């Protein structure tokens, strides 16, 4: 193929010419049209043959890609006419192109009725184009195609009296069943072979005529002919069979030999899977071999029996209706039924783009429910995906992405606002506030992160307290999301998170919290000490270190916690600090109090020793002794 | 016959009106369709020198005769006419091509000129409302039917272009359909025989909706529940918008790939409805998802949950099968109502809820109203009213004489002492039952 006659160029030329034709009454007067025709004339030497399907033109199996809108419109127009192939077989004149387009500009029914586009072109003397159209068995309309072959027309005329047609065939064959079969089957194909390409009405009429005539054949001929059609995979033999209703097939089934029956069963299986399950009844019957000999009688009896049941007395009708009414669904379940279907959708949808679309629907549902403050519904929507997932594991990233979409600040603000309405009281089970909390919990770490961000931005003290409370509840089961954010640059964020952790009372000894005890901001260090408490093995060392903290509050907190620990180690550490000259006086007074609160004997011994000191120099030492004495007195039972 | 001629005329007038906006006057496509419309107009005048087409409300009349199906089929064109202030069109022999062109351009709003040559005259109003007073109860139903089609078209367009939609429109039309169907169950079930090859899915969906409403009423479902069910029924096939059109209209047997495309429509529909549903409307998605689930939980898509298909889904599945079977498709003939009922019976307990199948048969009768029966005499009768207890007590009219002549005026007759040889589809009998019954009702 020459460079200028590339398939793309041909399609574009056709598209351009089509556009001009559509716009101007005299397209040939337009230079663009003439140029396009010239290109088509060049291409004709290569015998360019284009195929067409719903996605557009293709050449040798490869799609012809062009960005010209005119080409796309032309392809669509051709497709509307069921064109499946278009070839430029000789150099077309401008008139040829116009004739081709004139055919395409008509509606499909009109061109079909006149035998198709190819037939129209031939009648107009156009031989430069060859157009192949897909044939339809049936289309809308009733017009007959002109110029039909005489044999075809004869059959169609005979179709008005199928009995006479069948009789004529029997007579012509001599009446011997095999001969009738040969003639019937042969004439069917012979007639179809004489049809003009695209004469869909004719084709439909021929098939119908033969099907109707079939029922007027004698039984042996019917069975013989039927076997012929069953034996074949040819499209018009299948079309013949497709005209039979299930019960008609069922009637023939028991009279077929075993091979024929097997073929019929195969046919029924294929047909049942398609076309509204039409021969399904046949399959059902064939499953029961005993019924094969009296299929029709069984079916008739069954129908009569069932119909008879319907005409029984009124009270029986009422009883029957009561049975049906027992099956009425509970309207309160509708939403849950819908959620099941949604989960079903997730399970069956194996197309990536459609799965993502369903996820978008889901995000929309959860978000809309939240915006409508229907937190219960939002929670149920949310859990329809996250609880016991039905989606395949390889869709997890799509689900995660969608969860992140849901957990955006706007949505979380709605939830927080709802939760805030509960005020100081505990949310009752089933209340919107409780649902809001459960919704946040269901959102998991994504909600935690977003709530932390909200917390960081929040200036109102009450609302901050609320957020901390919410976070504490959400993080109670899984504090990891909180711990992971302890490296935040903002001291107040870190402190708030530590407060959250303190309230959850879980995972307090994580390394991130320990690290926070060295935080540059004393408020963070203080909170970190509180979170860590005294339960772990490193507590004494950590608190002892805090005795030397620059911040008094931190030191005092450490002393208090050490005293509360009440262990021998803790007491020894306190005593050591008491004896240490570097320890500030105010801290030593705290240490005295801490020792006094301890039940440890070494703590009491140290206090007693201090209280009994007789010679003390300086006011500070004296006040320390007095404090020890006071503390010991308080310890004695009154 | 007039109804058919009118449909031809309106078909071509509609095409001409559409193409007016697309093509220049001399364009061959436009020229051709205007010619066809002119021919069709003159075809209407073979037995009279003048004929008037009148529009009152949502109904079209040719002279004094209502054209029920044309009124529905061309509802949008009818509204275009009303929007342009046209309430009657008088065609006089012979209609000129120029006037037809003017009319089409006027209706397309590409021109403000009314037909110039006087062969088509607008708004002469030869018949007044009192001349044509005709409200049979079908009028309201037909209006609801047309609006339901419009809603489905709108939803379908929105889905096709990935735009969002809500269920407000569906809920609105469904409320009207429920109201109409509950007050006139027989008429509504009859209207559900309306078929269209061009817009099969839409007409089928409205039919299923009507049948589902009627069936729900029959089993005593509360009205509020019926409304919820009806939205699901109306939208049960909406997922087909996502199925390639060429697969939906494939004339032969589907291959594996095409069948796989078809099988996706329940989940596509459910996802679309869920996206659109406001709180409380989600149950419609259940119906869309499960309407191909069988009573024995087989079918498609596979049900990953343990409960059986929802009651609403089972109910819609019954109506869906019945309407699908009684509709002629590109790949098979239509079944007669009686045969469709047999198919339901055969599948009762495996494919369909047996109790609902029984109720459905009870509802439509052994020979539903509108059934066309061939008698042993060779004549064809149409059932105009049925009796639950005995088929032979059904009200019937003779529509085709034993000698094959189609009667202009159907004659009341009886099935007593007659043998029913066969039941025929409307295509085969050459009779449009819904139109005929409405006319009979009009004639009192």
Coordinates of C-alpha atoms in Angstrom, one line a residue, chain A residues 258-453:
Chain A
X258 CA -30.6 -41.6 21.5
X259 CA -28.1 -39.7 19.4
X260 CA -30.7 -37.2 18.3
X261 CA -31.8 -36.8 21.9
X262 CA -28.2 -36.1 22.9
X263 CA -27.9 -33.5 20.2
X264 CA -31.1 -31.9 21.2
X265 CA -30.0 -31.9 24.8
X266 CA -26.8 -30.1 23.8
X267 CA -28.8 -27.6 21.8
X268 CA -31.1 -27.0 24.7
X269 CA -28.2 -26.5 27.1
X270 CA -26.7 -23.8 24.9
X271 CA -30.1 -22.2 24.2
X272 CA -31.1 -22.3 27.8
X273 CA -28.0 -20.3 28.8
X274 CA -29.2 -17.6 26.4
X275 CA -32.2 -16.0 24.9
X276 CA -34.3 -15.8 28.1
X277 CA -33.8 -19.5 28.8
X278 CA -36.5 -20.4 26.3
X279 CA -36.0 -24.2 26.1
X280 CA -35.4 -24.5 29.8
X281 CA -38.6 -26.4 30.2
X282 CA -37.2 -29.0 27.8
X283 CA -34.1 -29.5 29.9
X284 CA -36.2 -29.9 33.0
X285 CA -38.2 -32.6 31.3
X286 CA -35.3 -34.4 29.8
X287 CA -33.8 -34.8 33.2
X288 CA -36.6 -37.3 34.0
X289 CA -36.3 -40.2 31.5
X290 CA -39.6 -41.7 32.6
X291 CA -41.4 -38.7 31.4
X292 CA -39.9 -38.8 28.0
X293 CA -42.6 -41.1 26.6
X294 CA -45.4 -38.9 27.6
X295 CA -43.9 -35.5 27.8
X296 CA -46.8 -33.7 26.3
X297 CA -49.3 -35.6 28.4
X298 CA -47.3 -34.9 31.6
X299 CA -47.0 -31.3 30.8
X300 CA -50.6 -30.9 29.9
X301 CA -51.7 -32.8 33.0
X302 CA -49.4 -30.7 35.1
X303 CA -50.8 -27.5 33.6
X304 CA -54.3 -28.7 34.1
X305 CA -53.7 -29.8 37.6
X306 CA -52.1 -26.5 38.5
X307 CA -54.8 -24.5 36.7
X308 CA -57.4 -26.6 38.4
X309 CA -55.9 -25.7 41.8
X310 CA -56.4 -22.1 40.9
X311 CA -60.2 -22.5 40.5
X312 CA -60.8 -23.9 44.0
X313 CA -63.1 -22.4 46.5
X314 CA -62.6 -18.9 47.8
X315 CA -61.5 -19.9 51.3
X316 CA -58.7 -21.9 49.7
X317 CA -57.7 -18.7 47.9
X318 CA -57.6 -16.9 51.1
X319 CA -55.5 -19.6 52.7
X320 CA -53.2 -19.5 49.7
X321 CA -52.8 -15.7 49.9
X322 CA -52.0 -16.1 53.6
X323 CA -49.2 -18.4 52.6
X324 CA -47.9 -15.8 50.2
X325 CA -48.3 -13.0 52.7
X326 CA -46.2 -15.0 55.1
X327 CA -43.4 -14.5 52.6
X328 CA -43.7 -10.7 52.6
X329 CA -40.4 -9.2 53.4
X330 CA -39.9 -7.1 56.5
X331 CA -39.5 -3.4 55.4
X332 CA -37.1 -2.9 58.3
X333 CA -34.8 -5.3 56.6
X334 CA -34.7 -3.6 53.2
X335 CA -31.6 -1.6 54.0
X336 CA -29.8 -4.6 55.2
X337 CA -30.8 -6.5 52.1
X338 CA -29.4 -3.7 50.1
X339 CA -26.1 -3.9 52.0
X340 CA -26.0 -7.6 51.3
X341 CA -26.4 -6.9 47.6
X342 CA -23.7 -4.3 47.8
X343 CA -21.4 -6.9 49.4
X344 CA -22.4 -9.3 46.7
X345 CA -21.4 -6.7 44.1
X346 CA -18.0 -6.4 45.7
X347 CA -17.6 -10.1 45.5
X348 CA -18.6 -10.6 41.9
X349 CA -17.1 -7.5 40.3
X350 CA -13.8 -8.5 38.8
X351 CA -13.3 -5.5 36.5
X352 CA -10.9 -3.1 38.0
X353 CA -12.5 0.1 36.7
X354 CA -16.0 -1.0 37.7
X355 CA -14.8 -2.1 41.2
X356 CA -13.4 1.4 41.6
X357 CA -16.6 2.9 40.6
X358 CA -18.4 0.8 43.2
X359 CA -15.9 2.1 45.7
X360 CA -16.8 5.6 44.7
X361 CA -20.5 4.8 45.3
X362 CA -19.5 3.5 48.7
X363 CA -17.5 6.7 49.6
X364 CA -20.6 8.7 48.5
X365 CA -22.9 6.6 50.6
X366 CA -20.9 6.9 53.8
X367 CA -20.2 10.6 53.3
X368 CA -23.8 11.4 52.5
X369 CA -25.0 9.5 55.5
X370 CA -22.5 11.4 57.7
X371 CA -23.6 14.8 56.2
X372 CA -27.2 13.9 57.0
X373 CA -26.1 13.0 60.5
X374 CA -27.3 9.5 60.0
X375 CA -24.3 7.9 61.7
X376 CA -25.9 4.6 62.2
X377 CA -26.4 4.3 58.4
X378 CA -22.9 5.6 57.8
X379 CA -21.5 3.0 60.1
X380 CA -23.4 0.2 58.4
X381 CA -22.3 1.3 55.0
X382 CA -18.8 1.5 56.2
X383 CA -18.8 -1.9 57.8
X384 CA -20.4 -3.4 54.7
X385 CA -16.9 -3.2 53.2
X386 CA -14.6 -3.4 56.1
X387 CA -16.2 -6.1 58.3
X388 CA -15.7 -9.6 56.9
X389 CA -14.6 -8.4 53.5
X390 CA -16.2 -10.0 50.5
X391 CA -13.9 -8.3 48.0
X392 CA -10.8 -10.1 46.7
X393 CA -7.6 -9.5 48.5
X394 CA -6.0 -7.8 45.5
X395 CA -8.6 -5.0 45.8
X396 CA -7.3 -4.0 49.2
X397 CA -5.4 -1.0 47.9
X398 CA -8.6 0.4 46.3
X399 CA -10.5 -0.1 49.6
X400 CA -7.7 1.6 51.5
X401 CA -7.7 4.5 49.1
X402 CA -11.5 4.8 49.5
X403 CA -11.2 4.7 53.2
X404 CA -8.8 7.6 53.1
X405 CA -11.3 9.5 51.0
X406 CA -14.0 9.0 53.6
X407 CA -11.7 10.0 56.5
X408 CA -11.3 13.5 55.3
X409 CA -11.5 16.6 57.6
X410 CA -14.9 17.7 56.4
X411 CA -16.5 14.3 57.2
X412 CA -14.6 13.9 60.5
X413 CA -15.7 17.4 61.5
X414 CA -19.3 16.3 61.0
X415 CA -18.7 13.3 63.2
X416 CA -16.9 15.2 65.9
X417 CA -19.6 17.9 65.9
X418 CA -22.2 15.1 66.4
X419 CA -20.1 13.5 69.1
X420 CA -19.7 16.9 70.8
X421 CA -23.5 17.2 71.2
X422 CA -23.3 14.5 73.9
X423 CA -21.7 17.0 76.1
X424 CA -20.6 15.6 79.4
X425 CA -23.0 12.8 79.6
X426 CA -22.1 9.3 78.5
X427 CA -23.5 8.4 75.1
X428 CA -26.2 5.9 75.3
X429 CA -26.2 2.8 73.4
X430 CA -27.8 3.3 70.0
X431 CA -27.7 7.1 70.2
X432 CA -26.3 9.1 67.3
X433 CA -23.3 10.1 69.4
X434 CA -22.5 6.5 70.1
X435 CA -22.9 5.7 66.4
X436 CA -20.6 8.5 65.6
X437 CA -18.0 7.1 68.0
X438 CA -18.4 3.6 66.5
X439 CA -18.1 5.1 63.1
X440 CA -14.8 6.7 64.0
X441 CA -13.6 3.4 65.5
X442 CA -14.6 1.6 62.3
X443 CA -12.5 4.1 60.3
X444 CA -9.6 3.1 62.5
X445 CA -6.1 4.6 62.0
X446 CA -7.3 6.9 59.2
X447 CA -9.7 8.6 61.6
X448 CA -7.1 8.8 64.2
X449 CA -4.7 10.6 61.9
X450 CA -7.3 13.0 60.7
X451 CA -8.5 13.6 64.3
X452 CA -5.0 14.4 65.4
X453 CA -4.8 16.9 62.6

